[in-house]
Amino acid sequence: MSSCLIPEEAEAAAQQKRILNCKQVDVNQLMPLKYHWAWEHYLNGCHNNWMPSEVPMQKDIELWKSNRLSNDERLVIMRNLGFFSTAESLVGNNIVLAIFKHLTNAEARQYLLRQAFEEAVHTHTFHYIVESLSLDQREVFDMYNAVNSIHAKDAFEMKLTEEVMQEGFTTDTPEGVQTFLKNLIGFYIIMEGIFFYSGFVMILSFHRKNIMTGIGEQFQYILRDESIHLNFGIDLINTIKEENPEVWTPEFKDQIIDMVKEAVELEIQYAADCLPNGILGLNAALFRDYVGYIADRRLERIGLKPQYNTANPFPWMSEVMDLDKEKNFFETRVTQYQSGAALVW
């Protein structure tokens, strides 16, 4: 007797899938898809394959060894290398150790596998940059211990991982779902959607002025990856909300807003540490407006009210992310690098 499902049965099986706490469907049952958005994010990620070692660094090496960069410019580059080098590994650890275990949906897990690989590539990127510029590896990768603002951001995120990894943690209760949502919001909305973006502005400001273009090109690759991570995370958070509406209480929404506000203050302090003096048209005061602006955009996308109502002082970043300008996003090899069809954001 055939075990194949007829179309109606297959559709019924797909509809039994749930992001969390699915007991009816095998966790490895990829087809038929229910969450098509998760599969689309997976495909989009696959279209953006890259490796850092393919980006030439000779011009960056020559400039770094010269006396043409000011101490303030070098500080910005070093601080961002120090933050990103550990932050990317924290995101990867959270995926593998905290998130993957509790998502009971195969297409969402498929994306997580892709994202975990990308986090490894990003960590590889900072090793490649450090090695290329002959920087002190210990200084860069241990900066989370030496710079208070970097340590504070990392500690903020690690606490969320620890909560989900505690023995006996489960999403079987509303409280467990809320804790899990805090983790997802902390990593997708805050880490990848807020904490990373100040660094993108700083490094891409160099790139726009044709300074340290090898590092800038790699940050462009990372920014495109992160935009997909952010969109996946938002879809994931909103799906969990939809399937567990009882957890999205007024009190819980206030907790999330408080989390974001705390993160915004941490990021403003980080910007001040990176920019004690103005460079390239950047200063710490501008980042207070910018971080508030992007925090509001992230809050809106998970159904929460804006808190800052500040203007975007870096409109060129919106142009970088503009779908209509995709062909201009990368100035060198990146536009030609995608495999398969054009990436749709």
Tab-separated table of C-alpha atoms in Angstrom:
chain	number	residue	atom	x	y	z
A	1	MET	CA	0.000	0.000	0.000
A	2	SER	CA	1.429	3.369	-1.014
A	3	SER	CA	2.443	5.721	1.795
A	4	CYS	CA	2.393	8.815	-0.420
A	5	LEU	CA	0.050	11.598	0.635
A	6	ILE	CA	-2.565	12.878	-1.777
A	7	PRO	CA	-2.458	16.684	-2.256
A	8	GLU	CA	-5.219	17.321	0.290
A	9	GLU	CA	-3.434	15.202	2.889
A	10	ALA	CA	-0.120	16.918	2.163
A	11	GLU	CA	-1.692	20.338	2.621
A	12	ALA	CA	-3.273	19.201	5.873
A	13	ALA	CA	0.114	17.959	7.082
A	14	ALA	CA	1.716	21.284	6.229
A	15	GLN	CA	-0.937	23.181	8.161
A	16	GLN	CA	-0.200	21.127	11.269
A	17	LYS	CA	3.305	22.580	11.384
A	18	ARG	CA	4.126	25.102	14.118
A	19	ILE	CA	7.203	27.192	14.769
A	20	LEU	CA	7.247	26.153	18.446
A	21	ASN	CA	6.003	23.097	20.334
A	22	CYS	CA	4.936	21.118	17.279
A	23	LYS	CA	3.999	17.594	18.339
A	24	GLN	CA	1.952	16.504	15.297
A	25	VAL	CA	4.545	16.736	12.520
A	26	ASP	CA	8.040	15.274	12.348
A	27	VAL	CA	10.470	18.101	13.094
A	28	ASN	CA	12.491	17.107	10.012
A	29	GLN	CA	9.526	17.229	7.619
A	30	LEU	CA	10.581	19.960	5.233
A	31	MET	CA	7.949	19.379	2.557
A	32	PRO	CA	5.269	20.431	2.101
A	33	LEU	CA	6.292	23.932	3.171
A	34	LYS	CA	4.099	25.973	5.445
A	35	TYR	CA	6.346	28.943	6.220
A	36	HIS	CA	7.324	29.966	2.705
A	37	TRP	CA	8.983	33.126	4.038
A	38	ALA	CA	11.593	30.968	5.847
A	39	TRP	CA	12.434	29.094	2.648
A	40	GLU	CA	12.664	32.351	0.682
A	41	HIS	CA	15.127	33.776	3.206
A	42	TYR	CA	17.171	30.576	2.902
A	43	LEU	CA	17.277	30.867	-0.890
A	44	ASN	CA	18.161	34.567	-0.709
A	45	GLY	CA	21.026	33.776	1.648
A	46	CYS	CA	22.315	31.084	-0.710
A	47	HIS	CA	22.351	33.592	-3.575
A	48	ASN	CA	24.817	35.727	-1.650
A	49	ASN	CA	27.714	33.306	-1.233
A	50	TRP	CA	31.097	34.899	-0.565
A	51	MET	CA	34.387	34.356	1.227
A	52	PRO	CA	36.534	37.124	2.722
A	53	SER	CA	39.768	35.871	1.177
A	54	GLU	CA	38.389	36.771	-2.265
A	55	VAL	CA	38.514	40.477	-1.381
A	56	PRO	CA	41.917	42.055	-2.144
A	57	MET	CA	43.479	43.848	0.833
A	58	GLN	CA	46.691	45.247	-0.685
A	59	LYS	CA	45.499	48.879	-0.804
A	60	ASP	CA	44.281	48.632	2.798
A	61	ILE	CA	47.626	47.196	3.892
A	62	GLU	CA	49.549	50.025	2.190
A	63	LEU	CA	47.305	52.684	3.691
A	64	TRP	CA	47.387	51.142	7.174
A	65	LYS	CA	51.201	51.061	7.130
A	66	SER	CA	51.398	54.672	5.942
A	67	ASN	CA	50.973	57.850	7.988
A	68	ARG	CA	47.901	58.957	6.048
A	69	LEU	CA	45.349	57.731	8.619
A	70	SER	CA	44.817	59.802	11.747
A	71	ASN	CA	44.787	58.249	15.206
A	72	ASP	CA	41.036	58.930	15.418
A	73	GLU	CA	40.438	57.110	12.136
A	74	ARG	CA	42.500	54.161	13.302
A	75	LEU	CA	40.550	54.078	16.566
A	76	VAL	CA	37.216	53.806	14.736
A	77	ILE	CA	38.480	50.917	12.636
A	78	MET	CA	40.030	49.089	15.588
A	79	ARG	CA	36.976	49.481	17.846
A	80	ASN	CA	34.666	48.141	15.179
A	81	LEU	CA	36.933	45.204	14.439
A	82	GLY	CA	37.014	44.519	18.178
A	83	PHE	CA	33.237	44.581	18.563
A	84	PHE	CA	32.295	42.672	15.418
A	85	SER	CA	34.941	39.974	15.898
A	86	THR	CA	33.243	38.684	19.056
A	87	ALA	CA	29.659	39.751	18.298
A	88	GLU	CA	29.416	37.557	15.211
A	89	SER	CA	30.533	34.509	17.184
A	90	LEU	CA	27.970	35.293	19.898
A	91	VAL	CA	25.223	35.294	17.270
A	92	GLY	CA	26.466	31.969	15.899
A	93	ASN	CA	26.628	30.426	19.366
A	94	ASN	CA	23.098	31.597	20.128
A	95	ILE	CA	21.764	30.000	16.939
A	96	VAL	CA	23.413	26.644	17.595
A	97	LEU	CA	23.098	26.457	21.376
A	98	ALA	CA	19.839	28.275	22.101
A	99	ILE	CA	17.542	28.872	19.116
A	100	PHE	CA	17.873	25.755	16.939
A	101	LYS	CA	16.818	23.348	19.687
A	102	HIS	CA	13.481	25.033	20.306
A	103	LEU	CA	12.303	25.759	16.755
A	104	THR	CA	10.191	22.782	15.721
A	105	ASN	CA	9.928	23.684	12.051
A	106	ALA	CA	12.158	22.288	9.333
A	107	GLU	CA	12.106	25.241	6.950
A	108	ALA	CA	12.981	27.667	9.754
A	109	ARG	CA	15.777	25.334	10.847
A	110	GLN	CA	16.995	25.184	7.252
A	111	TYR	CA	17.480	28.941	7.339
A	112	LEU	CA	19.225	28.778	10.712
A	113	LEU	CA	21.749	26.337	9.255
A	114	ARG	CA	22.465	28.820	6.479
A	115	GLN	CA	22.728	31.710	8.922
A	116	ALA	CA	25.085	29.785	11.192
A	117	PHE	CA	27.414	29.283	8.226
A	118	GLU	CA	27.254	32.996	7.435
A	119	GLU	CA	28.163	33.871	11.029
A	120	ALA	CA	31.221	31.639	10.673
A	121	VAL	CA	32.146	33.475	7.464
A	122	HIS	CA	31.773	36.811	9.236
A	123	THR	CA	34.050	35.694	12.074
A	124	HIS	CA	36.492	34.463	9.429
A	125	THR	CA	36.321	37.943	7.867
A	126	PHE	CA	37.667	39.654	10.960
A	127	HIS	CA	40.442	37.097	11.285
A	128	TYR	CA	41.337	37.765	7.635
A	129	ILE	CA	41.390	41.547	8.174
A	130	VAL	CA	43.465	41.268	11.343
A	131	GLU	CA	45.914	38.938	9.633
A	132	SER	CA	46.129	41.095	6.495
A	133	LEU	CA	46.901	44.284	8.442
A	134	SER	CA	49.267	42.458	10.833
A	135	LEU	CA	47.244	43.647	13.819
A	136	ASP	CA	47.666	42.304	17.323
A	137	GLN	CA	45.171	39.433	17.354
A	138	ARG	CA	44.935	39.410	21.122
A	139	GLU	CA	44.161	43.144	21.215
A	140	VAL	CA	41.336	42.857	18.682
A	141	PHE	CA	39.682	39.645	19.830
A	142	ASP	CA	40.000	40.521	23.520
A	143	MET	CA	38.573	44.027	23.144
A	144	TYR	CA	35.292	42.927	24.694
A	145	ASN	CA	37.234	42.667	27.967
A	146	ALA	CA	39.199	45.892	27.527
A	147	VAL	CA	36.536	48.343	26.285
A	148	ASN	CA	33.585	48.850	28.622
A	149	SER	CA	31.041	49.743	25.940
A	150	ILE	CA	31.864	46.599	23.937
A	151	HIS	CA	31.764	44.467	27.070
A	152	ALA	CA	28.361	45.915	28.021
A	153	LYS	CA	26.817	45.089	24.649
A	154	ASP	CA	28.196	41.561	24.649
A	155	ALA	CA	27.075	40.964	28.255
A	156	PHE	CA	23.570	42.197	27.354
A	157	GLU	CA	23.336	39.511	24.658
A	158	MET	CA	25.040	36.663	26.528
A	159	LYS	CA	22.509	36.931	29.353
A	160	LEU	CA	19.731	36.176	26.852
A	161	THR	CA	21.529	33.075	25.608
A	162	GLU	CA	22.084	31.859	29.163
A	163	GLU	CA	18.378	32.169	29.996
A	164	VAL	CA	17.366	29.895	27.114
A	165	MET	CA	20.172	27.436	27.845
A	166	GLN	CA	19.226	26.950	31.501
A	167	GLU	CA	18.524	23.340	32.442
A	168	GLY	CA	14.850	22.570	32.130
A	169	PHE	CA	14.049	25.547	29.896
A	170	THR	CA	11.059	24.892	27.650
A	171	THR	CA	8.696	26.869	25.456
A	172	ASP	CA	5.752	24.756	26.628
A	173	THR	CA	4.532	27.594	28.875
A	174	PRO	CA	3.605	31.210	28.064
A	175	GLU	CA	6.492	32.342	30.259
A	176	GLY	CA	8.882	30.127	28.301
A	177	VAL	CA	7.644	31.546	25.000
A	178	GLN	CA	8.172	35.060	26.338
A	179	THR	CA	11.734	34.232	27.393
A	180	PHE	CA	12.388	32.761	23.954
A	181	LEU	CA	10.943	35.865	22.281
A	182	LYS	CA	13.234	38.039	24.389
A	183	ASN	CA	16.170	36.063	23.053
A	184	LEU	CA	15.037	36.432	19.452
A	185	ILE	CA	14.363	40.151	19.856
A	186	GLY	CA	17.678	40.600	21.642
A	187	PHE	CA	19.648	38.990	18.833
A	188	TYR	CA	17.712	39.767	15.648
A	189	ILE	CA	16.206	43.161	16.497
A	190	ILE	CA	18.898	44.498	18.847
A	191	MET	CA	22.204	42.805	18.025
A	192	GLU	CA	21.845	42.455	14.272
A	193	GLY	CA	19.328	45.267	13.770
A	194	ILE	CA	20.730	47.985	16.068
A	195	PHE	CA	24.153	47.138	17.538
A	196	PHE	CA	25.644	46.328	14.123
A	197	TYR	CA	24.346	49.369	12.285
A	198	SER	CA	26.472	52.048	13.929
A	199	GLY	CA	29.514	50.064	12.862
A	200	PHE	CA	28.182	49.766	9.329
A	201	VAL	CA	27.798	53.542	9.151
A	202	MET	CA	31.324	54.131	10.444
A	203	ILE	CA	33.128	51.640	8.216
A	204	LEU	CA	31.071	52.412	5.107
A	205	SER	CA	31.815	56.123	5.648
A	206	PHE	CA	35.460	55.238	5.036
A	207	HIS	CA	34.499	53.202	1.996
A	208	ARG	CA	32.434	56.053	0.491
A	209	LYS	CA	35.566	58.213	0.608
A	210	ASN	CA	37.695	55.475	-0.986
A	211	ILE	CA	39.510	54.759	2.296
A	212	MET	CA	40.176	51.181	3.474
A	213	THR	CA	38.099	49.838	0.597
A	214	GLY	CA	38.919	46.168	1.223
A	215	ILE	CA	37.437	46.331	4.709
A	216	GLY	CA	34.559	48.391	3.341
A	217	GLU	CA	33.766	45.834	0.651
A	218	GLN	CA	33.652	43.057	3.223
A	219	PHE	CA	31.349	45.123	5.433
A	220	GLN	CA	29.069	45.565	2.431
A	221	TYR	CA	28.847	41.797	2.087
A	222	ILE	CA	28.143	41.498	5.814
A	223	LEU	CA	25.502	44.238	5.681
A	224	ARG	CA	23.637	42.406	2.943
A	225	ASP	CA	23.773	39.175	4.951
A	226	GLU	CA	22.577	40.987	8.062
A	227	SER	CA	19.624	42.536	6.261
A	228	ILE	CA	18.386	39.022	5.458
A	229	HIS	CA	19.061	37.865	9.039
A	230	LEU	CA	17.017	40.803	10.320
A	231	ASN	CA	14.117	40.111	7.970
A	232	PHE	CA	14.081	36.417	8.895
A	233	GLY	CA	14.121	37.309	12.588
A	234	ILE	CA	11.227	39.731	12.200
A	235	ASP	CA	9.160	37.133	10.339
A	236	LEU	CA	10.025	34.543	12.985
A	237	ILE	CA	9.078	36.838	15.883
A	238	ASN	CA	5.818	37.877	14.233
A	239	THR	CA	4.905	34.247	13.479
A	240	ILE	CA	5.471	33.233	17.112
A	241	LYS	CA	3.304	36.179	18.185
A	242	GLU	CA	0.565	35.105	15.780
A	243	GLU	CA	0.619	31.484	16.933
A	244	ASN	CA	0.868	32.395	20.639
A	245	PRO	CA	-1.196	35.587	20.987
A	246	GLU	CA	-1.635	35.081	24.728
A	247	VAL	CA	2.039	35.934	25.363
A	248	TRP	CA	1.969	39.343	23.637
A	249	THR	CA	0.502	41.145	26.635
A	250	PRO	CA	0.725	44.899	27.353
A	251	GLU	CA	3.129	44.129	30.186
A	252	PHE	CA	5.359	42.024	27.953
A	253	LYS	CA	5.358	44.685	25.228
A	254	ASP	CA	6.520	47.209	27.831
A	255	GLN	CA	9.359	44.843	28.775
A	256	ILE	CA	10.454	44.636	25.139
A	257	ILE	CA	10.388	48.414	24.753
A	258	ASP	CA	12.489	48.734	27.916
A	259	MET	CA	14.976	46.204	26.463
A	260	VAL	CA	15.287	48.241	23.284
A	261	LYS	CA	15.715	51.478	25.230
A	262	GLU	CA	18.508	49.917	27.291
A	263	ALA	CA	20.169	48.714	24.097
A	264	VAL	CA	19.913	52.159	22.506
A	265	GLU	CA	21.771	53.706	25.445
A	266	LEU	CA	24.455	51.015	25.200
A	267	GLU	CA	24.866	51.744	21.508
A	268	ILE	CA	25.075	55.498	22.039
A	269	GLN	CA	27.876	54.928	24.559
A	270	TYR	CA	29.630	52.653	22.062
A	271	ALA	CA	29.460	55.369	19.398
A	272	ALA	CA	30.934	57.855	21.882
A	273	ASP	CA	33.803	55.441	22.598
A	274	CYS	CA	34.489	55.008	18.889
A	275	LEU	CA	34.255	58.721	18.114
A	276	PRO	CA	35.773	60.826	20.897
A	277	ASN	CA	36.505	63.339	18.120
A	278	GLY	CA	34.701	63.865	14.843
A	279	ILE	CA	35.988	62.231	11.658
A	280	LEU	CA	34.678	61.996	8.085
A	281	GLY	CA	31.624	64.073	8.990
A	282	LEU	CA	30.742	61.729	11.848
A	283	ASN	CA	30.406	62.526	15.534
A	284	ALA	CA	28.852	60.830	18.532
A	285	ALA	CA	25.891	63.246	18.671
A	286	LEU	CA	24.721	62.147	15.218
A	287	PHE	CA	24.560	58.568	16.400
A	288	ARG	CA	22.085	59.425	19.157
A	289	ASP	CA	19.641	60.402	16.421
A	290	TYR	CA	20.586	57.515	14.158
A	291	VAL	CA	20.294	54.783	16.771
A	292	GLY	CA	16.906	56.165	17.844
A	293	TYR	CA	15.800	56.241	14.221
A	294	ILE	CA	16.705	52.621	13.478
A	295	ALA	CA	15.332	51.459	16.849
A	296	ASP	CA	11.964	52.971	15.904
A	297	ARG	CA	11.997	51.177	12.561
A	298	ARG	CA	12.719	47.844	14.276
A	299	LEU	CA	9.975	48.391	16.877
A	300	GLU	CA	7.425	49.202	14.176
A	301	ARG	CA	8.141	45.975	12.323
A	302	ILE	CA	7.224	43.855	15.346
A	303	GLY	CA	4.098	45.887	16.028
A	304	LEU	CA	5.376	48.276	18.701
A	305	LYS	CA	5.193	52.066	18.798
A	306	PRO	CA	8.202	54.246	17.949
A	307	GLN	CA	9.889	55.744	20.998
A	308	TYR	CA	12.340	58.310	19.633
A	309	ASN	CA	10.924	59.962	16.492
A	310	THR	CA	14.359	61.160	15.400
A	311	ALA	CA	15.424	61.837	11.827
A	312	ASN	CA	17.968	59.740	9.967
A	313	PRO	CA	21.225	61.767	9.845
A	314	PHE	CA	22.717	59.307	7.371
A	315	PRO	CA	20.250	59.192	4.448
A	316	TRP	CA	22.891	57.552	2.280
A	317	MET	CA	22.487	54.409	4.399
A	318	SER	CA	18.880	54.230	3.221
A	319	GLU	CA	20.165	54.473	-0.334
A	320	VAL	CA	22.534	51.579	0.338
A	321	MET	CA	19.571	49.493	1.464
A	322	ASP	CA	17.214	50.715	-1.278
A	323	LEU	CA	15.921	47.838	-3.420
A	324	ASP	CA	15.881	50.000	-6.521
A	325	LYS	CA	19.591	50.707	-6.150
A	326	GLU	CA	20.633	47.072	-5.795
A	327	LYS	CA	22.948	47.203	-8.812
A	328	ASN	CA	24.839	50.100	-7.232
A	329	PHE	CA	25.075	48.499	-3.804
A	330	PHE	CA	28.564	47.151	-4.363
A	331	GLU	CA	31.158	49.192	-6.169
A	332	THR	CA	33.496	46.327	-7.022
A	333	ARG	CA	32.973	42.577	-7.333
A	334	VAL	CA	29.884	41.973	-5.277
A	335	THR	CA	27.223	42.689	-7.881
A	336	GLN	CA	28.758	40.077	-10.131
A	337	TYR	CA	29.293	37.559	-7.340
A	338	GLN	CA	25.765	36.392	-6.626
A	339	SER	CA	25.018	32.933	-7.942
A	340	GLY	CA	21.708	32.173	-9.571
A	341	ALA	CA	18.913	34.713	-9.834
A	342	ALA	CA	19.205	38.274	-8.580
A	343	LEU	CA	18.790	38.626	-4.844
A	344	VAL	CA	15.375	39.933	-3.835
A	345	TRP	CA	15.369	41.628	-0.447
